[in-house]
Amino acid sequence: TQTVSQSDAHVTVFEGDSVELRCNYSYGGSIYLSWYIQHHGRGLQFLLKYYSGNPVVQGVNGFEAEFSKSDSSFHLRKASVHWSDSAVYFCAVSPSSSFSKLVFGQGTSLPVVP
Amino acid sequence: EAAVTQSPRNKVAVTGGKVTLSCNQTNNHNNMYWYRQDTGHGLRLIHYSYGAGSTEKGDIPDGYKASRPSQENFSLILELATPSQTSVYFCASGVGGHEQYFGPGTRLTVL
């Protein structure tokens, strides 16, 4: 069974702060890991993904995530947040086959105080 | 611009009525998905499709049917709507499951 855990339901930061949003997973076999962002009242938007290679992957708008096999983690980071980064962030796991599904974490709400 | 659109954006239905939610994508993706999003449950997969004519059950298919008449269109059908189906529904498309592109959502209220 593939599970995704986001331990922080809510993280508040100030504009200009750095932030790390945590994601841990359990799985059997090879997987894709990804992050999505959901602004209030909108659909989810794809941020970045990891399958293999360099464990640090870059996404849009200055976001990056780092894969750690030993920790079973895929944490999302940003060096300096902007108020427009205020959103809910979802970590997701899917097997590497083409006909695959996404299993989402519960999401982390990130309000950025101007 | 490639996109996923959903209609209607808001819907109020009566218990026992039939509801059809529509989704259109211009991404030319083979895979399409229907999710519902509820507080405390995150996103849960209802049905998905590998291409025109195909539909597959997701994790919570009971009470829902799906139809994929073409590459571009994927519908979710509630034959007998119940108040427990009040939710926000999202459609998504993707080449593989690991990178999906979502529509803006449909807010459904069943009274």
PDB file of C-alpha atoms in Angstrom:
ATOM      1  CA  THR A   1       0.000   0.000   0.000  1.00  0.00           C
ATOM      2  CA  GLN A   2       1.307   3.428  -0.952  1.00  0.00           C
ATOM      3  CA  THR A   3       0.748   6.150   1.587  1.00  0.00           C
ATOM      4  CA  VAL A   4       1.774   9.773   1.697  1.00  0.00           C
ATOM      5  CA  SER A   5       2.059  11.705   4.932  1.00  0.00           C
ATOM      6  CA  GLN A   6       2.288  15.462   5.315  1.00  0.00           C
ATOM      7  CA  SER A   7       2.920  15.973   8.994  1.00  0.00           C
ATOM      8  CA  ASP A   8       2.120  19.694   9.089  1.00  0.00           C
ATOM      9  CA  ALA A   9      -1.469  20.624   8.352  1.00  0.00           C
ATOM     10  CA  HIS A  10      -0.682  24.324   8.649  1.00  0.00           C
ATOM     11  CA  VAL A  11       2.537  26.365   8.393  1.00  0.00           C
ATOM     12  CA  THR A  12       2.538  30.169   8.718  1.00  0.00           C
ATOM     13  CA  VAL A  13       5.479  32.229   7.488  1.00  0.00           C
ATOM     14  CA  PHE A  14       6.252  35.870   6.776  1.00  0.00           C
ATOM     15  CA  GLU A  15       7.079  37.197   3.343  1.00  0.00           C
ATOM     16  CA  GLY A  16      10.789  36.752   2.656  1.00  0.00           C
ATOM     17  CA  ASP A  17      11.123  33.789   5.003  1.00  0.00           C
ATOM     18  CA  SER A  18      12.360  30.425   3.838  1.00  0.00           C
ATOM     19  CA  VAL A  19      10.031  27.470   4.167  1.00  0.00           C
ATOM     20  CA  GLU A  20      10.183  23.698   4.101  1.00  0.00           C
ATOM     21  CA  LEU A  21       7.046  21.595   3.702  1.00  0.00           C
ATOM     22  CA  ARG A  22       7.471  18.002   4.770  1.00  0.00           C
ATOM     23  CA  CYS A  23       6.384  14.866   2.922  1.00  0.00           C
ATOM     24  CA  ASN A  24       7.071  11.270   3.882  1.00  0.00           C
ATOM     25  CA  TYR A  25       5.936   8.187   1.996  1.00  0.00           C
ATOM     26  CA  SER A  26       5.787   4.417   2.160  1.00  0.00           C
ATOM     27  CA  TYR A  27       5.732   2.324  -0.995  1.00  0.00           C
ATOM     28  CA  GLY A  28       6.642  -0.938  -2.674  1.00  0.00           C
ATOM     29  CA  GLY A  29       8.537  -0.671  -5.930  1.00  0.00           C
ATOM     30  CA  SER A  30       9.577   2.318  -8.012  1.00  0.00           C
ATOM     31  CA  ILE A  31       7.548   5.494  -7.831  1.00  0.00           C
ATOM     32  CA  TYR A  32       7.179   9.043  -8.970  1.00  0.00           C
ATOM     33  CA  LEU A  33       6.993  11.735  -6.319  1.00  0.00           C
ATOM     34  CA  SER A  34       5.417  15.090  -7.043  1.00  0.00           C
ATOM     35  CA  TRP A  35       4.160  18.302  -5.501  1.00  0.00           C
ATOM     36  CA  TYR A  36       1.065  20.298  -6.419  1.00  0.00           C
ATOM     37  CA  ILE A  37      -0.150  23.711  -5.337  1.00  0.00           C
ATOM     38  CA  GLN A  38      -3.764  24.744  -4.869  1.00  0.00           C
ATOM     39  CA  HIS A  39      -4.640  28.408  -4.524  1.00  0.00           C
ATOM     40  CA  HIS A  40      -7.912  29.185  -2.812  1.00  0.00           C
ATOM     41  CA  GLY A  41     -10.887  28.297  -4.974  1.00  0.00           C
ATOM     42  CA  ARG A  42      -8.743  26.924  -7.781  1.00  0.00           C
ATOM     43  CA  GLY A  43      -7.699  23.569  -9.166  1.00  0.00           C
ATOM     44  CA  LEU A  44      -4.368  21.943  -8.375  1.00  0.00           C
ATOM     45  CA  GLN A  45      -1.312  22.977 -10.361  1.00  0.00           C
ATOM     46  CA  PHE A  46       1.681  20.712 -10.954  1.00  0.00           C
ATOM     47  CA  LEU A  47       4.893  22.068  -9.370  1.00  0.00           C
ATOM     48  CA  LEU A  48       7.584  19.431  -9.841  1.00  0.00           C
ATOM     49  CA  LYS A  49       8.322  15.704  -9.864  1.00  0.00           C
ATOM     50  CA  TYR A  50      11.096  13.240  -9.155  1.00  0.00           C
ATOM     51  CA  TYR A  51      11.752   9.761 -10.439  1.00  0.00           C
ATOM     52  CA  SER A  52      15.504   9.235 -10.542  1.00  0.00           C
ATOM     53  CA  GLY A  53      18.811  11.050 -10.898  1.00  0.00           C
ATOM     54  CA  ASN A  54      19.701  14.243  -9.060  1.00  0.00           C
ATOM     55  CA  PRO A  55      17.748  14.089  -5.786  1.00  0.00           C
ATOM     56  CA  VAL A  56      17.159  17.850  -5.857  1.00  0.00           C
ATOM     57  CA  VAL A  57      14.594  18.865  -8.450  1.00  0.00           C
ATOM     58  CA  GLN A  58      13.669  22.381  -9.447  1.00  0.00           C
ATOM     59  CA  GLY A  59      10.131  23.536 -10.028  1.00  0.00           C
ATOM     60  CA  VAL A  60       8.388  26.715 -10.997  1.00  0.00           C
ATOM     61  CA  ASN A  61       8.550  29.982  -9.063  1.00  0.00           C
ATOM     62  CA  GLY A  62      11.705  29.099  -7.115  1.00  0.00           C
ATOM     63  CA  PHE A  63      10.428  25.908  -5.535  1.00  0.00           C
ATOM     64  CA  GLU A  64      12.647  22.870  -5.194  1.00  0.00           C
ATOM     65  CA  ALA A  65      12.282  19.487  -3.563  1.00  0.00           C
ATOM     66  CA  GLU A  66      14.777  16.954  -2.312  1.00  0.00           C
ATOM     67  CA  PHE A  67      14.345  13.199  -2.408  1.00  0.00           C
ATOM     68  CA  SER A  68      15.830  11.079   0.369  1.00  0.00           C
ATOM     69  CA  LYS A  69      15.555   7.323   0.092  1.00  0.00           C
ATOM     70  CA  SER A  70      16.957   6.745   3.563  1.00  0.00           C
ATOM     71  CA  ASP A  71      14.349   9.026   5.145  1.00  0.00           C
ATOM     72  CA  SER A  72      11.548   8.135   2.715  1.00  0.00           C
ATOM     73  CA  SER A  73      11.027  11.852   2.247  1.00  0.00           C
ATOM     74  CA  PHE A  74      10.426  14.387  -0.487  1.00  0.00           C
ATOM     75  CA  HIS A  75      10.381  17.784   1.204  1.00  0.00           C
ATOM     76  CA  LEU A  76       9.513  20.973  -0.669  1.00  0.00           C
ATOM     77  CA  ARG A  77      11.522  24.144  -0.074  1.00  0.00           C
ATOM     78  CA  LYS A  78      11.610  27.759  -1.081  1.00  0.00           C
ATOM     79  CA  ALA A  79      14.321  30.217  -0.062  1.00  0.00           C
ATOM     80  CA  SER A  80      12.170  33.350   0.049  1.00  0.00           C
ATOM     81  CA  VAL A  81       8.379  33.174  -0.034  1.00  0.00           C
ATOM     82  CA  HIS A  82       6.057  35.774  -1.504  1.00  0.00           C
ATOM     83  CA  TRP A  83       2.504  36.491  -0.430  1.00  0.00           C
ATOM     84  CA  SER A  84       1.344  34.926  -3.709  1.00  0.00           C
ATOM     85  CA  ASP A  85       2.726  31.592  -2.503  1.00  0.00           C
ATOM     86  CA  SER A  86      -0.150  31.424  -0.036  1.00  0.00           C
ATOM     87  CA  ALA A  87      -1.892  28.177  -0.941  1.00  0.00           C
ATOM     88  CA  VAL A  88      -2.346  24.555   0.033  1.00  0.00           C
ATOM     89  CA  TYR A  89       0.473  22.258  -1.039  1.00  0.00           C
ATOM     90  CA  PHE A  90      -0.055  18.583  -1.784  1.00  0.00           C
ATOM     91  CA  CYS A  91       2.567  15.879  -2.000  1.00  0.00           C
ATOM     92  CA  ALA A  92       1.672  12.895  -4.196  1.00  0.00           C
ATOM     93  CA  VAL A  93       2.983   9.451  -5.066  1.00  0.00           C
ATOM     94  CA  SER A  94       2.339   7.271  -8.112  1.00  0.00           C
ATOM     95  CA  PRO A  95       3.880   4.096  -9.495  1.00  0.00           C
ATOM     96  CA  SER A  96       6.116   4.536 -12.520  1.00  0.00           C
ATOM     97  CA  SER A  97       3.868   2.709 -14.966  1.00  0.00           C
ATOM     98  CA  SER A  98       2.008   4.789 -17.517  1.00  0.00           C
ATOM     99  CA  PHE A  99      -1.454   3.844 -16.380  1.00  0.00           C
ATOM    100  CA  SER A 100      -1.006   5.061 -12.870  1.00  0.00           C
ATOM    101  CA  LYS A 101      -2.889   6.946 -10.263  1.00  0.00           C
ATOM    102  CA  LEU A 102      -1.868   9.625  -7.815  1.00  0.00           C
ATOM    103  CA  VAL A 103      -2.125   9.133  -4.084  1.00  0.00           C
ATOM    104  CA  PHE A 104      -2.242  12.496  -2.381  1.00  0.00           C
ATOM    105  CA  GLY A 105      -1.199  13.566   1.056  1.00  0.00           C
ATOM    106  CA  GLN A 106      -3.647  15.534   3.162  1.00  0.00           C
ATOM    107  CA  GLY A 107      -2.102  18.852   2.198  1.00  0.00           C
ATOM    108  CA  THR A 108      -0.277  21.633   4.056  1.00  0.00           C
ATOM    109  CA  SER A 109      -1.831  25.072   4.221  1.00  0.00           C
ATOM    110  CA  LEU A 110       0.735  27.849   3.826  1.00  0.00           C
ATOM    111  CA  PRO A 111      -0.482  31.366   4.576  1.00  0.00           C
ATOM    112  CA  VAL A 112       2.244  33.952   3.894  1.00  0.00           C
ATOM    113  CA  VAL A 113       1.922  37.087   6.001  1.00  0.00           C
ATOM    114  CA  PRO A 114       2.913  40.239   4.028  1.00  0.00           C
TER     115      PRO A 114
ATOM    116  CA  GLU B   1      -3.456  27.442 -24.547  1.00  0.00           C
ATOM    117  CA  ALA B   2      -3.873  23.844 -23.434  1.00  0.00           C
ATOM    118  CA  ALA B   3      -6.324  23.578 -20.624  1.00  0.00           C
ATOM    119  CA  VAL B   4      -8.822  21.532 -18.681  1.00  0.00           C
ATOM    120  CA  THR B   5     -12.252  23.050 -18.363  1.00  0.00           C
ATOM    121  CA  GLN B   6     -15.234  21.905 -16.337  1.00  0.00           C
ATOM    122  CA  SER B   7     -18.928  22.652 -16.500  1.00  0.00           C
ATOM    123  CA  PRO B   8     -20.930  23.649 -14.666  1.00  0.00           C
ATOM    124  CA  ARG B   9     -18.781  25.465 -12.125  1.00  0.00           C
ATOM    125  CA  ASN B  10     -21.531  25.366  -9.549  1.00  0.00           C
ATOM    126  CA  LYS B  11     -24.522  23.062  -9.321  1.00  0.00           C
ATOM    127  CA  VAL B  12     -27.387  22.625  -6.889  1.00  0.00           C
ATOM    128  CA  ALA B  13     -29.249  19.349  -7.237  1.00  0.00           C
ATOM    129  CA  VAL B  14     -32.066  17.626  -5.394  1.00  0.00           C
ATOM    130  CA  THR B  15     -31.761  14.254  -3.709  1.00  0.00           C
ATOM    131  CA  GLY B  16     -32.588  11.505  -6.164  1.00  0.00           C
ATOM    132  CA  GLY B  17     -31.962  13.644  -9.201  1.00  0.00           C
ATOM    133  CA  LYS B  18     -29.485  12.953 -11.974  1.00  0.00           C
ATOM    134  CA  VAL B  19     -26.352  15.088 -12.229  1.00  0.00           C
ATOM    135  CA  THR B  20     -23.821  15.156 -15.043  1.00  0.00           C
ATOM    136  CA  LEU B  21     -20.496  16.920 -14.636  1.00  0.00           C
ATOM    137  CA  SER B  22     -18.546  17.564 -17.800  1.00  0.00           C
ATOM    138  CA  CYS B  23     -14.842  17.928 -18.456  1.00  0.00           C
ATOM    139  CA  ASN B  24     -12.993  18.941 -21.604  1.00  0.00           C
ATOM    140  CA  GLN B  25      -9.244  18.943 -22.176  1.00  0.00           C
ATOM    141  CA  THR B  26      -7.183  20.374 -24.998  1.00  0.00           C
ATOM    142  CA  ASN B  27      -3.916  18.817 -23.768  1.00  0.00           C
ATOM    143  CA  ASN B  28      -4.340  15.753 -26.011  1.00  0.00           C
ATOM    144  CA  HIS B  29      -3.641  13.571 -22.994  1.00  0.00           C
ATOM    145  CA  ASN B  30      -4.727   9.963 -23.012  1.00  0.00           C
ATOM    146  CA  ASN B  31      -5.523   9.730 -19.307  1.00  0.00           C
ATOM    147  CA  MET B  32      -8.305  11.607 -17.582  1.00  0.00           C
ATOM    148  CA  TYR B  33      -9.401  11.512 -13.948  1.00  0.00           C
ATOM    149  CA  TRP B  34     -12.278  12.531 -11.698  1.00  0.00           C
ATOM    150  CA  TYR B  35     -11.623  13.377  -8.040  1.00  0.00           C
ATOM    151  CA  ARG B  36     -13.654  14.748  -5.198  1.00  0.00           C
ATOM    152  CA  GLN B  37     -12.175  16.979  -2.539  1.00  0.00           C
ATOM    153  CA  ASP B  38     -13.607  17.102   0.965  1.00  0.00           C
ATOM    154  CA  THR B  39     -12.240  18.646   4.126  1.00  0.00           C
ATOM    155  CA  GLY B  40     -10.437  15.989   6.100  1.00  0.00           C
ATOM    156  CA  HIS B  41     -10.161  13.588   3.158  1.00  0.00           C
ATOM    157  CA  GLY B  42      -7.960  15.399   0.680  1.00  0.00           C
ATOM    158  CA  LEU B  43      -8.458  14.345  -2.940  1.00  0.00           C
ATOM    159  CA  ARG B  44      -9.965  10.964  -3.659  1.00  0.00           C
ATOM    160  CA  LEU B  45     -10.086   9.286  -7.057  1.00  0.00           C
ATOM    161  CA  ILE B  46     -13.552   8.342  -8.304  1.00  0.00           C
ATOM    162  CA  HIS B  47     -13.042   7.153 -11.892  1.00  0.00           C
ATOM    163  CA  TYR B  48     -10.363   7.434 -14.532  1.00  0.00           C
ATOM    164  CA  SER B  49      -9.860   6.643 -18.180  1.00  0.00           C
ATOM    165  CA  TYR B  50      -7.005   5.561 -20.435  1.00  0.00           C
ATOM    166  CA  GLY B  51      -8.619   6.900 -23.602  1.00  0.00           C
ATOM    167  CA  ALA B  52     -11.820   7.186 -25.574  1.00  0.00           C
ATOM    168  CA  GLY B  53     -14.254   4.408 -24.706  1.00  0.00           C
ATOM    169  CA  SER B  54     -12.450   3.365 -21.532  1.00  0.00           C
ATOM    170  CA  THR B  55     -13.472   3.941 -17.934  1.00  0.00           C
ATOM    171  CA  GLU B  56     -11.958   2.448 -14.790  1.00  0.00           C
ATOM    172  CA  LYS B  57     -13.030   2.490 -11.165  1.00  0.00           C
ATOM    173  CA  GLY B  58     -10.955   4.518  -8.801  1.00  0.00           C
ATOM    174  CA  ASP B  59     -10.861   4.335  -5.029  1.00  0.00           C
ATOM    175  CA  ILE B  60     -14.429   5.541  -4.325  1.00  0.00           C
ATOM    176  CA  PRO B  61     -16.581   4.670  -7.376  1.00  0.00           C
ATOM    177  CA  ASP B  62     -19.837   3.777  -5.604  1.00  0.00           C
ATOM    178  CA  GLY B  63     -22.715   6.007  -6.656  1.00  0.00           C
ATOM    179  CA  TYR B  64     -20.844   7.366  -9.691  1.00  0.00           C
ATOM    180  CA  LYS B  65     -20.560   6.437 -13.337  1.00  0.00           C
ATOM    181  CA  ALA B  66     -18.183   7.829 -15.928  1.00  0.00           C
ATOM    182  CA  SER B  67     -18.211   8.216 -19.683  1.00  0.00           C
ATOM    183  CA  ARG B  68     -15.334   8.952 -22.089  1.00  0.00           C
ATOM    184  CA  PRO B  69     -16.869   9.450 -25.526  1.00  0.00           C
ATOM    185  CA  SER B  70     -13.785  11.094 -27.020  1.00  0.00           C
ATOM    186  CA  GLN B  71     -10.155  11.966 -26.270  1.00  0.00           C
ATOM    187  CA  GLU B  72     -11.219  15.431 -25.153  1.00  0.00           C
ATOM    188  CA  ASN B  73     -14.309  14.737 -23.039  1.00  0.00           C
ATOM    189  CA  PHE B  74     -14.856  12.869 -19.793  1.00  0.00           C
ATOM    190  CA  SER B  75     -18.116  13.032 -17.849  1.00  0.00           C
ATOM    191  CA  LEU B  76     -19.037  12.060 -14.313  1.00  0.00           C
ATOM    192  CA  ILE B  77     -22.618  10.952 -13.778  1.00  0.00           C
ATOM    193  CA  LEU B  78     -24.543  10.752 -10.541  1.00  0.00           C
ATOM    194  CA  GLU B  79     -27.680   8.777 -11.431  1.00  0.00           C
ATOM    195  CA  LEU B  80     -29.336   9.239  -8.035  1.00  0.00           C
ATOM    196  CA  ALA B  81     -27.671  12.107  -6.209  1.00  0.00           C
ATOM    197  CA  THR B  82     -27.462  11.997  -2.413  1.00  0.00           C
ATOM    198  CA  PRO B  83     -26.472  14.695   0.105  1.00  0.00           C
ATOM    199  CA  SER B  84     -23.263  12.732   0.850  1.00  0.00           C
ATOM    200  CA  GLN B  85     -22.143  13.555  -2.684  1.00  0.00           C
ATOM    201  CA  THR B  86     -22.023  17.258  -1.870  1.00  0.00           C
ATOM    202  CA  SER B  87     -18.412  18.124  -2.599  1.00  0.00           C
ATOM    203  CA  VAL B  88     -16.010  19.872  -4.939  1.00  0.00           C
ATOM    204  CA  TYR B  89     -15.211  17.750  -7.994  1.00  0.00           C
ATOM    205  CA  PHE B  90     -12.043  18.072 -10.011  1.00  0.00           C
ATOM    206  CA  CYS B  91     -11.228  16.685 -13.417  1.00  0.00           C
ATOM    207  CA  ALA B  92      -7.640  16.184 -14.524  1.00  0.00           C
ATOM    208  CA  SER B  93      -5.748  15.006 -17.580  1.00  0.00           C
ATOM    209  CA  GLY B  94      -2.291  13.499 -17.891  1.00  0.00           C
ATOM    210  CA  VAL B  95       0.019  11.525 -20.148  1.00  0.00           C
ATOM    211  CA  GLY B  96       0.943   9.355 -17.210  1.00  0.00           C
ATOM    212  CA  GLY B  97      -0.562   9.419 -13.781  1.00  0.00           C
ATOM    213  CA  HIS B  98       2.403  11.161 -12.225  1.00  0.00           C
ATOM    214  CA  GLU B  99       1.912  14.555 -13.864  1.00  0.00           C
ATOM    215  CA  GLN B 100      -1.672  15.706 -14.009  1.00  0.00           C
ATOM    216  CA  TYR B 101      -3.311  18.941 -15.048  1.00  0.00           C
ATOM    217  CA  PHE B 102      -6.448  19.940 -13.212  1.00  0.00           C
ATOM    218  CA  GLY B 103      -9.574  21.838 -14.083  1.00  0.00           C
ATOM    219  CA  PRO B 104     -10.971  24.635 -11.906  1.00  0.00           C
ATOM    220  CA  GLY B 105     -13.455  22.395 -10.111  1.00  0.00           C
ATOM    221  CA  THR B 106     -17.217  22.072  -9.817  1.00  0.00           C
ATOM    222  CA  ARG B 107     -18.929  22.782  -6.527  1.00  0.00           C
ATOM    223  CA  LEU B 108     -21.903  20.433  -6.191  1.00  0.00           C
ATOM    224  CA  THR B 109     -24.532  20.803  -3.503  1.00  0.00           C
ATOM    225  CA  VAL B 110     -27.165  18.083  -3.153  1.00  0.00           C
ATOM    226  CA  LEU B 111     -30.160  19.154  -1.080  1.00  0.00           C
TER     227      LEU B 111
END
